[in-house]
Tab-separated table of C-alpha atoms and ligand atoms in Angstrom:
chain	number	residue	atom	x	y	z
A	1	MET	CA	-28.876	-22.742	2.658
A	2	THR	CA	-26.171	-25.265	3.302
A	3	ARG	CA	-22.964	-23.983	5.340
A	4	LEU	CA	-19.679	-24.736	3.630
A	5	PHE	CA	-16.747	-26.005	5.526
A	6	ASN	CA	-14.504	-22.839	5.819
A	7	PHE	CA	-11.112	-23.223	6.837
A	8	SER	CA	-10.178	-19.155	6.016
A	9	ALA	CA	-7.699	-17.749	7.957
A	10	GLY	CA	-9.568	-14.818	9.167
A	11	PRO	CA	-12.353	-13.621	9.824
A	12	ALA	CA	-12.892	-17.347	10.064
A	13	THR	CA	-15.546	-19.837	10.810
A	14	LEU	CA	-17.609	-19.340	14.311
A	15	PRO	CA	-19.838	-21.940	16.270
A	16	GLU	CA	-22.752	-22.139	14.408
A	17	SER	CA	-24.740	-22.029	17.754
A	18	VAL	CA	-23.207	-18.540	18.238
A	19	LEU	CA	-24.532	-17.258	14.887
A	20	ALA	CA	-28.091	-18.376	15.350
A	21	THR	CA	-28.107	-16.824	18.914
A	22	ALA	CA	-26.620	-13.855	17.670
A	23	SER	CA	-29.224	-13.710	14.700
A	24	GLN	CA	-32.278	-14.080	17.140
A	25	HIS	CA	-31.032	-10.648	19.099
A	26	LEU	CA	-30.947	-8.451	15.975
A	27	LEU	CA	-34.628	-7.223	16.176
A	28	SER	CA	-34.701	-7.361	19.816
A	29	LEU	CA	-31.934	-7.854	22.435
A	30	ASP	CA	-33.654	-10.301	25.069
A	31	GLN	CA	-37.065	-8.837	25.958
A	32	THR	CA	-35.814	-4.948	25.480
A	33	GLY	CA	-37.709	-4.422	22.190
A	34	ILE	CA	-34.365	-2.928	20.780
A	35	GLY	CA	-31.815	-4.739	18.380
A	36	VAL	CA	-28.272	-5.345	19.957
A	37	LEU	CA	-27.238	-2.986	16.888
A	38	GLU	CA	-29.518	-0.279	18.156
A	39	HIS	CA	-28.865	-0.143	22.044
A	40	SER	CA	-26.719	2.903	23.409
A	41	HIS	CA	-23.292	1.715	24.348
A	42	ARG	CA	-24.014	3.659	27.703
A	43	GLY	CA	-27.241	1.967	28.406
A	44	ASP	CA	-27.702	-0.928	31.089
A	45	ALA	CA	-28.163	-3.629	28.398
A	46	PHE	CA	-24.633	-3.200	27.185
A	47	ALA	CA	-23.310	-2.443	30.275
A	48	GLU	CA	-24.244	-6.136	31.112
A	49	ILE	CA	-22.889	-7.570	27.976
A	50	ILE	CA	-19.209	-5.799	28.232
A	51	GLU	CA	-18.969	-6.965	32.051
A	52	ARG	CA	-20.036	-10.415	31.156
A	53	ALA	CA	-17.337	-10.490	28.442
A	54	GLU	CA	-15.071	-9.095	30.912
A	55	THR	CA	-16.155	-11.553	33.611
A	56	ARG	CA	-15.474	-14.400	31.182
A	57	ILE	CA	-12.330	-13.537	29.958
A	58	ARG	CA	-10.889	-13.187	33.029
A	59	ARG	CA	-12.249	-16.758	34.347
A	60	LEU	CA	-11.216	-18.460	31.113
A	61	LEU	CA	-7.385	-17.402	30.834
A	62	ASP	CA	-6.995	-16.849	34.890
A	63	LEU	CA	-6.130	-13.592	34.668
A	64	PRO	CA	-4.303	-12.055	37.692
A	65	GLN	CA	-6.030	-9.078	39.116
A	66	ASP	CA	-3.784	-6.411	37.701
A	67	ILE	CA	-4.139	-7.093	34.350
A	68	GLU	CA	-6.587	-4.733	32.827
A	69	VAL	CA	-8.821	-6.102	29.702
A	70	LEU	CA	-9.237	-3.420	27.236
A	71	PHE	CA	-11.777	-3.791	24.144
A	72	LEU	CA	-10.489	-1.407	21.661
A	73	GLN	CA	-10.529	-0.969	18.015
A	74	GLY	CA	-8.097	-0.798	14.614
A	75	GLY	CA	-7.362	-4.256	14.880
A	76	ALA	CA	-4.020	-5.838	15.775
A	77	SER	CA	-1.930	-3.275	13.117
A	78	LEU	CA	-3.079	-0.353	15.234
A	79	GLN	CA	-1.347	-2.467	18.286
A	80	PHE	CA	1.709	-2.726	16.036
A	81	ALA	CA	2.122	1.468	16.622
A	82	MET	CA	0.405	2.136	20.279
A	83	LEU	CA	2.528	-0.535	21.453
A	84	PRO	CA	5.651	1.270	21.084
A	85	ALA	CA	4.174	4.819	21.163
A	86	ASN	CA	3.245	3.767	24.767
A	87	LEU	CA	5.759	1.832	26.402
A	88	ARG	CA	8.965	2.491	24.720
A	89	GLN	CA	10.613	5.628	26.634
A	90	ASN	CA	13.265	8.080	25.783
A	91	GLY	CA	16.461	6.824	24.683
A	92	GLN	CA	14.970	3.176	25.153
A	93	THR	CA	15.003	0.406	22.398
A	94	ALA	CA	12.194	-1.967	21.419
A	95	ASP	CA	13.291	-5.249	20.979
A	96	TYR	CA	11.298	-7.831	18.688
A	97	ILE	CA	11.782	-11.284	17.774
A	98	ASN	CA	10.990	-11.688	13.732
A	99	SER	CA	9.129	-15.165	13.148
A	100	GLY	CA	7.093	-14.107	10.033
A	101	HIS	CA	5.263	-11.413	8.336
A	102	TRP	CA	3.337	-10.146	10.883
A	103	SER	CA	6.129	-9.657	13.385
A	104	GLN	CA	7.864	-7.636	10.123
A	105	LYS	CA	4.978	-5.568	10.860
A	106	ALA	CA	5.137	-4.906	14.121
A	107	ILE	CA	8.853	-4.030	13.589
A	108	GLN	CA	8.115	-1.485	10.731
A	109	ALA	CA	5.732	0.283	12.634
A	110	ALA	CA	7.802	0.584	16.076
A	111	LEU	CA	10.820	1.722	13.571
A	112	HIS	CA	8.707	4.883	12.705
A	113	ASN	CA	9.355	6.772	15.561
A	114	GLY	CA	12.311	5.121	17.495
A	115	LYS	CA	14.874	2.426	18.108
A	116	VAL	CA	14.253	-1.163	17.808
A	117	HIS	CA	16.673	-4.368	18.044
A	118	VAL	CA	15.891	-7.226	16.421
A	119	ALA	CA	16.563	-10.250	19.417
A	120	ALA	CA	15.938	-13.477	17.387
A	121	SER	CA	15.120	-13.829	13.471
A	122	ALA	CA	13.985	-16.986	11.622
A	123	GLU	CA	14.315	-14.922	8.175
A	124	ASP	CA	17.125	-16.736	7.092
A	125	SER	CA	14.685	-20.487	7.268
A	126	GLU	CA	12.102	-18.295	5.503
A	127	PHE	CA	10.326	-18.826	8.557
A	128	ARG	CA	9.815	-22.123	8.046
A	129	GLN	CA	11.356	-22.693	11.764
A	130	LEU	CA	11.016	-20.694	14.873
A	131	PRO	CA	13.866	-17.735	15.836
A	132	GLY	CA	16.281	-19.037	18.360
A	133	LYS	CA	16.843	-17.894	21.940
A	134	PRO	CA	16.455	-14.137	21.913
A	135	VAL	CA	19.525	-12.009	22.778
A	136	THR	CA	17.529	-8.308	24.358
A	137	SER	CA	19.350	-4.961	24.486
A	138	ASN	CA	20.505	-3.611	27.341
A	139	HIS	CA	18.027	-0.597	27.448
A	140	THR	CA	14.872	-1.961	26.459
A	141	ALA	CA	11.175	-1.351	26.828
A	142	TYR	CA	9.872	-4.709	25.948
A	143	LEU	CA	10.377	-8.001	24.074
A	144	HIS	CA	7.819	-8.675	21.830
A	145	TYR	CA	6.721	-12.018	19.863
A	146	THR	CA	4.339	-13.091	17.495
A	147	SER	CA	2.906	-16.456	19.371
A	148	ASN	CA	1.285	-17.965	16.311
A	149	ASN	CA	2.301	-16.881	12.523
A	150	THR	CA	-0.573	-17.453	10.709
A	151	ILE	CA	0.765	-16.747	7.418
A	152	ALA	CA	4.156	-19.024	7.912
A	153	GLY	CA	2.154	-21.907	10.000
A	154	THR	CA	4.331	-21.973	13.047
A	155	GLN	CA	3.826	-21.513	16.631
A	156	PHE	CA	5.750	-21.301	20.011
A	157	GLN	CA	4.925	-23.876	21.961
A	158	LEU	CA	6.353	-21.623	24.825
A	159	PRO	CA	6.836	-17.941	25.428
A	160	PRO	CA	10.454	-17.057	24.704
A	161	ASN	CA	12.889	-16.779	27.574
A	162	THR	CA	13.383	-12.934	28.906
A	163	PRO	CA	15.456	-11.265	31.245
A	164	HIS	CA	13.087	-10.573	33.953
A	165	ASP	CA	12.989	-7.218	34.107
A	166	VAL	CA	11.911	-6.698	30.642
A	167	PRO	CA	8.212	-6.937	29.971
A	168	LEU	CA	6.973	-9.377	27.682
A	169	VAL	CA	4.250	-8.651	25.137
A	170	CYS	CA	2.692	-10.895	22.532
A	171	ASP	CA	0.721	-10.598	19.329
A	172	ALA	CA	-1.915	-13.745	20.037
A	173	SER	CA	-3.908	-12.619	17.231
A	174	SER	CA	-4.271	-16.238	15.862
A	175	ASP	CA	-4.321	-17.904	18.931
A	176	ILE	CA	-5.690	-16.412	21.603
A	177	LEU	CA	-8.027	-18.412	23.578
A	178	SER	CA	-7.041	-21.500	22.028
A	179	ARG	CA	-4.783	-22.639	24.710
A	180	PRO	CA	-3.834	-21.416	28.221
A	181	ILE	CA	-1.218	-18.041	28.445
A	182	ASP	CA	0.945	-17.698	31.429
A	183	PHE	CA	0.260	-14.178	32.762
A	184	SER	CA	3.305	-14.469	35.434
A	185	LEU	CA	5.498	-14.578	31.775
A	186	HIS	CA	3.175	-11.954	30.202
A	187	ASP	CA	2.721	-8.723	30.753
A	188	LEU	CA	0.865	-7.485	27.467
A	189	VAL	CA	-1.042	-9.673	25.134
A	190	TYR	CA	-3.325	-8.499	22.239
A	191	ALA	CA	-5.291	-10.155	19.553
A	192	GLY	CA	-7.832	-9.103	16.666
A	193	ALA	CA	-10.938	-10.673	17.312
A	194	GLN	CA	-11.697	-12.076	13.692
A	195	LYS	CA	-10.110	-15.476	14.351
A	196	ASN	CA	-10.532	-17.310	17.602
A	197	LEU	CA	-13.286	-14.731	19.145
A	198	GLY	CA	-15.558	-13.499	16.862
A	199	PRO	CA	-16.255	-10.743	14.570
A	200	ALA	CA	-13.501	-8.222	12.787
A	201	GLY	CA	-13.875	-4.693	14.631
A	202	LEU	CA	-12.718	-5.833	18.257
A	203	THR	CA	-8.865	-5.797	19.460
A	204	LEU	CA	-8.703	-7.427	23.102
A	205	VAL	CA	-5.889	-5.933	25.129
A	206	LEU	CA	-4.684	-7.257	28.114
A	207	ILE	CA	-2.117	-5.380	30.094
A	208	ARG	CA	-0.563	-5.044	33.427
A	209	ARG	CA	-1.265	-2.112	35.583
A	210	THR	CA	2.299	-0.755	35.795
A	211	LEU	CA	2.385	-0.374	32.165
A	212	LEU	CA	-0.143	2.218	32.035
A	213	GLU	CA	1.844	5.007	33.270
A	214	LYS	CA	4.691	4.647	30.697
A	215	ALA	CA	2.940	6.379	27.839
A	216	PRO	CA	4.848	10.063	27.006
A	217	ASP	CA	2.738	13.375	27.594
A	218	SER	CA	3.030	14.011	24.054
A	219	LEU	CA	0.756	11.087	22.899
A	220	PRO	CA	-2.858	11.641	22.107
A	221	GLU	CA	-5.434	10.501	24.332
A	222	ILE	CA	-7.029	8.116	22.382
A	223	LEU	CA	-4.056	6.368	21.682
A	224	ARG	CA	-3.017	5.649	25.491
A	225	TYR	CA	-3.857	2.545	26.979
A	226	LYS	CA	-4.401	4.309	30.445
A	227	THR	CA	-7.217	6.634	28.665
A	228	HIS	CA	-9.399	3.373	27.566
A	229	ALA	CA	-8.876	1.755	30.794
A	230	GLN	CA	-10.030	4.767	33.147
A	231	ALA	CA	-13.214	4.932	30.843
A	232	GLY	CA	-13.742	0.995	31.582
A	233	SER	CA	-12.928	0.481	27.159
A	234	LEU	CA	-15.928	3.429	26.693
A	235	TYR	CA	-13.926	6.335	26.275
A	236	HIS	CA	-15.611	6.283	22.708
A	237	THR	CA	-18.161	4.224	21.050
A	238	PRO	CA	-16.667	0.675	21.305
A	239	PRO	CA	-17.622	-1.842	18.590
A	240	VAL	CA	-20.308	-3.445	20.259
A	241	PHE	CA	-21.625	-5.816	18.156
A	242	SER	CA	-18.411	-7.254	17.824
A	243	ILE	CA	-18.247	-7.649	21.766
A	244	PHE	CA	-21.890	-8.512	21.769
A	245	VAL	CA	-20.521	-11.992	19.554
A	246	THR	CA	-17.171	-12.500	21.182
A	247	GLU	CA	-19.724	-12.696	24.497
A	248	LEU	CA	-21.263	-15.399	23.020
A	249	VAL	CA	-18.319	-16.928	21.844
A	250	LEU	CA	-16.478	-16.668	25.382
A	251	GLU	CA	-19.709	-18.380	26.481
A	252	TRP	CA	-19.252	-21.246	23.751
A	253	ILE	CA	-15.907	-22.018	25.190
A	254	GLU	CA	-16.817	-22.011	28.663
A	255	GLU	CA	-19.468	-24.461	27.677
A	256	GLN	CA	-16.880	-26.542	25.929
A	257	GLY	CA	-15.212	-26.884	29.109
A	258	GLY	CA	-12.709	-23.972	29.144
A	259	VAL	CA	-9.382	-23.574	27.513
A	260	ARG	CA	-7.701	-26.938	28.459
A	261	THR	CA	-10.317	-28.511	26.941
A	262	ILE	CA	-10.310	-26.317	24.020
A	263	ASP	CA	-6.641	-26.675	23.527
A	264	GLU	CA	-6.903	-30.935	23.548
A	265	GLN	CA	-9.547	-30.697	20.655
A	266	ASN	CA	-7.278	-27.945	18.579
A	267	GLN	CA	-4.393	-30.649	19.098
A	268	ALA	CA	-6.513	-33.569	17.788
A	269	GLN	CA	-7.317	-32.060	14.934
A	270	ALA	CA	-4.223	-30.779	13.766
A	271	ALA	CA	-2.480	-33.889	14.906
A	272	ARG	CA	-5.001	-35.456	12.392
A	273	LEU	CA	-3.870	-33.511	9.218
A	274	TYR	CA	-0.239	-33.353	10.034
A	275	GLN	CA	-0.417	-36.873	10.548
A	276	ARG	CA	-1.959	-37.187	6.801
A	277	ILE	CA	0.115	-34.704	5.348
A	278	ASP	CA	3.357	-36.951	6.737
A	279	ALA	CA	1.994	-40.153	5.524
A	280	SER	CA	1.207	-38.933	1.892
A	281	GLU	CA	3.199	-38.849	-1.101
A	282	ALA	CA	1.222	-36.077	-2.806
A	283	PHE	CA	1.163	-33.566	0.116
A	284	SER	CA	4.274	-32.029	2.111
A	285	GLY	CA	4.092	-29.825	5.164
A	286	ARG	CA	6.067	-26.034	4.595
A	287	VAL	CA	7.602	-25.911	8.362
A	288	VAL	CA	9.773	-28.134	10.441
A	289	PRO	CA	7.708	-30.321	12.524
A	290	ALA	CA	8.906	-29.206	15.646
A	291	ALA	CA	7.960	-25.349	14.819
A	292	ARG	CA	3.946	-26.543	13.658
A	293	SER	CA	1.263	-24.579	14.281
A	294	VAL	CA	-1.832	-26.013	15.668
A	295	MET	CA	-3.910	-23.166	14.332
A	296	ASN	CA	-2.801	-22.818	10.653
A	297	VAL	CA	-1.323	-26.121	8.950
A	298	VAL	CA	0.694	-24.736	5.927
A	299	PHE	CA	0.985	-27.614	3.295
A	300	SER	CA	0.937	-27.976	-0.388
A	301	THR	CA	0.792	-30.530	-3.262
A	302	ALA	CA	3.534	-31.000	-5.643
A	303	THR	CA	3.276	-27.852	-7.847
A	304	PRO	CA	1.196	-24.787	-7.813
A	305	ASP	CA	-1.231	-26.166	-10.451
A	306	SER	CA	-1.775	-29.348	-8.737
A	307	ASP	CA	-2.640	-26.876	-5.919
A	308	GLN	CA	-5.285	-25.421	-8.151
A	309	ARG	CA	-6.623	-28.701	-8.648
A	310	PHE	CA	-6.812	-29.400	-5.288
A	311	LEU	CA	-8.569	-26.443	-4.562
A	312	GLN	CA	-11.163	-27.229	-6.913
A	313	ASN	CA	-11.977	-30.409	-5.558
A	314	CYS	CA	-12.275	-28.746	-2.249
A	315	HIS	CA	-14.356	-26.743	-3.532
A	316	ASP	CA	-16.572	-29.466	-5.052
A	317	ALA	CA	-16.858	-31.060	-1.950
A	318	GLY	CA	-17.890	-27.943	-0.348
A	319	ILE	CA	-14.738	-26.820	1.179
A	320	VAL	CA	-13.557	-22.893	0.946
A	321	GLY	CA	-11.006	-20.842	2.501
A	322	LEU	CA	-7.866	-23.482	1.740
A	323	LYS	CA	-5.855	-21.386	-0.317
A	324	GLY	CA	-2.669	-20.449	1.422
A	325	HIS	CA	-1.304	-16.679	1.590
A	326	ARG	CA	-0.180	-15.258	-1.453
A	327	SER	CA	3.372	-14.391	-0.072
A	328	VAL	CA	4.067	-18.439	0.260
A	329	GLY	CA	1.416	-19.943	-2.137
A	330	GLY	CA	0.362	-23.715	-1.378
A	331	LEU	CA	-2.489	-24.568	0.764
A	332	ARG	CA	-3.547	-23.458	4.639
A	333	ALA	CA	-6.201	-25.150	6.513
A	334	SER	CA	-7.056	-22.879	9.931
A	335	LEU	CA	-8.395	-24.859	12.648
A	336	TYR	CA	-9.088	-22.168	15.163
A	337	ASN	CA	-11.544	-22.817	18.299
A	338	ALA	CA	-14.788	-23.192	16.432
A	339	GLN	CA	-13.325	-25.515	13.865
A	340	THR	CA	-15.059	-28.286	13.538
A	341	HIS	CA	-14.191	-32.595	13.792
A	342	ALA	CA	-16.936	-32.705	10.526
A	343	ALA	CA	-15.061	-29.987	8.689
A	344	VAL	CA	-12.031	-31.866	8.985
A	345	ASP	CA	-13.331	-35.254	8.525
A	346	ARG	CA	-14.117	-33.814	5.006
A	347	LEU	CA	-10.542	-32.570	4.201
A	348	LEU	CA	-9.021	-35.902	5.090
A	349	GLU	CA	-11.816	-37.530	2.073
A	350	VAL	CA	-10.791	-35.015	-0.246
A	351	MET	CA	-7.099	-35.493	0.609
A	352	ASP	CA	-7.423	-39.521	0.525
A	353	ALA	CA	-9.238	-39.029	-3.337
A	354	PHE	CA	-6.793	-36.561	-4.124
A	355	GLU	CA	-3.668	-38.937	-3.172
A	356	ALA	CA	-5.241	-41.730	-4.993
A	357	GLU	CA	-5.804	-39.928	-8.146
A	358	THR	CA	-2.393	-38.742	-8.768
A	359	THR	CA	0.015	-41.471	-7.020
A	360	GLY	CA	-2.081	-44.137	-8.626
B	401	PMP	N1	-0.976	-10.379	13.607
B	401	PMP	C1	-1.272	-11.691	13.088
B	401	PMP	C2	-0.669	-12.828	13.820
B	401	PMP	C3	-2.248	-11.651	12.347
B	401	PMP	O1	-2.589	-13.087	11.945
B	401	PMP	C4	-2.858	-10.306	11.596
B	401	PMP	C5	-4.191	-10.574	10.745
B	401	PMP	N2	-4.032	-11.916	10.315
B	401	PMP	C6	-2.320	-9.384	12.336
B	401	PMP	C7	-1.582	-9.219	13.449
B	401	PMP	C8	-3.053	-8.133	11.588
B	401	PMP	O2	-4.172	-8.106	12.261
B	401	PMP	P1	-5.385	-6.652	12.034
B	401	PMP	O3	-5.862	-7.285	10.582
B	401	PMP	O4	-6.792	-7.140	13.036
B	401	PMP	O5	-4.780	-5.594	12.007
């Protein structure tokens, strides 16, 4: 079975060595005689796995001691609802930076049961650039932003400027662990696992301990960050397999040299692709160069028809997952941590051939 080059936006390609190791443990986790999917989440074997995962996250992101690491479920979408429910107190507003589709989803969820202030927005540019400097409201519970906009193809290079006393919250679903995160500036960072971390089903939440105390009494226990923090993420059965594979991915990141090395590799891959697009007459990028994402390169050919032809050429060359999101069309190449140079090489070859075919 030949594996294809997968540029999907998520669930996305994972390191091949991790998949091979994971498959070995399906029948028997280490020498336990029970497969990883069959172990109790309360047993010693899983306790070691979740502890190792937390230790590696702390090491890779250089987390301060007052940041709790929570392994939750429900995707980033559940965080859209849990966040305001836990942090926004009576009379407070929640502030959001609107940088695209997923920010809008987060805003909608927060509007459901309280006040929202949009502190900055790039909607006027159809999210082809990043929003300007945020203007926060007076009684805000937090400022939320989406560090990488998976669909629009933009990414914040630095966190937004925030007044000192306003907690900064980041949806890092599509760029977590692709680069360092400054936890002197952030108070809560969350991410669905299925792009840079591992299989779908796990949501990572990194939260400053002081924020655990803010939830109103009326909030059901399972929706409180504090419940999960106190239970060591074992309040109920956690997504054991996702955590297991994520732990292997974290080990793989450490073997690569850590987040800084991964960042350099990611930047190098993205630069090759953007340079190819910039030098081309057949392809054009969707967003302004200063806002370009290292994770999701959003581009197109001249017309939807020729996009289709290009996708067919990619398919014939063993490349999948390049179709743009239905809301923007065109093409999207996702270059998460596990993306390989070989995949980028192949894509560039197909682009060269397509350009030669269409321009001349
Ligand atoms: N935020 C961002 C930035 C995303 O890219 C996605 C998924 N593509 C989501 C949130 C929603 O994630 P989930 O499907 O895990 O709820």
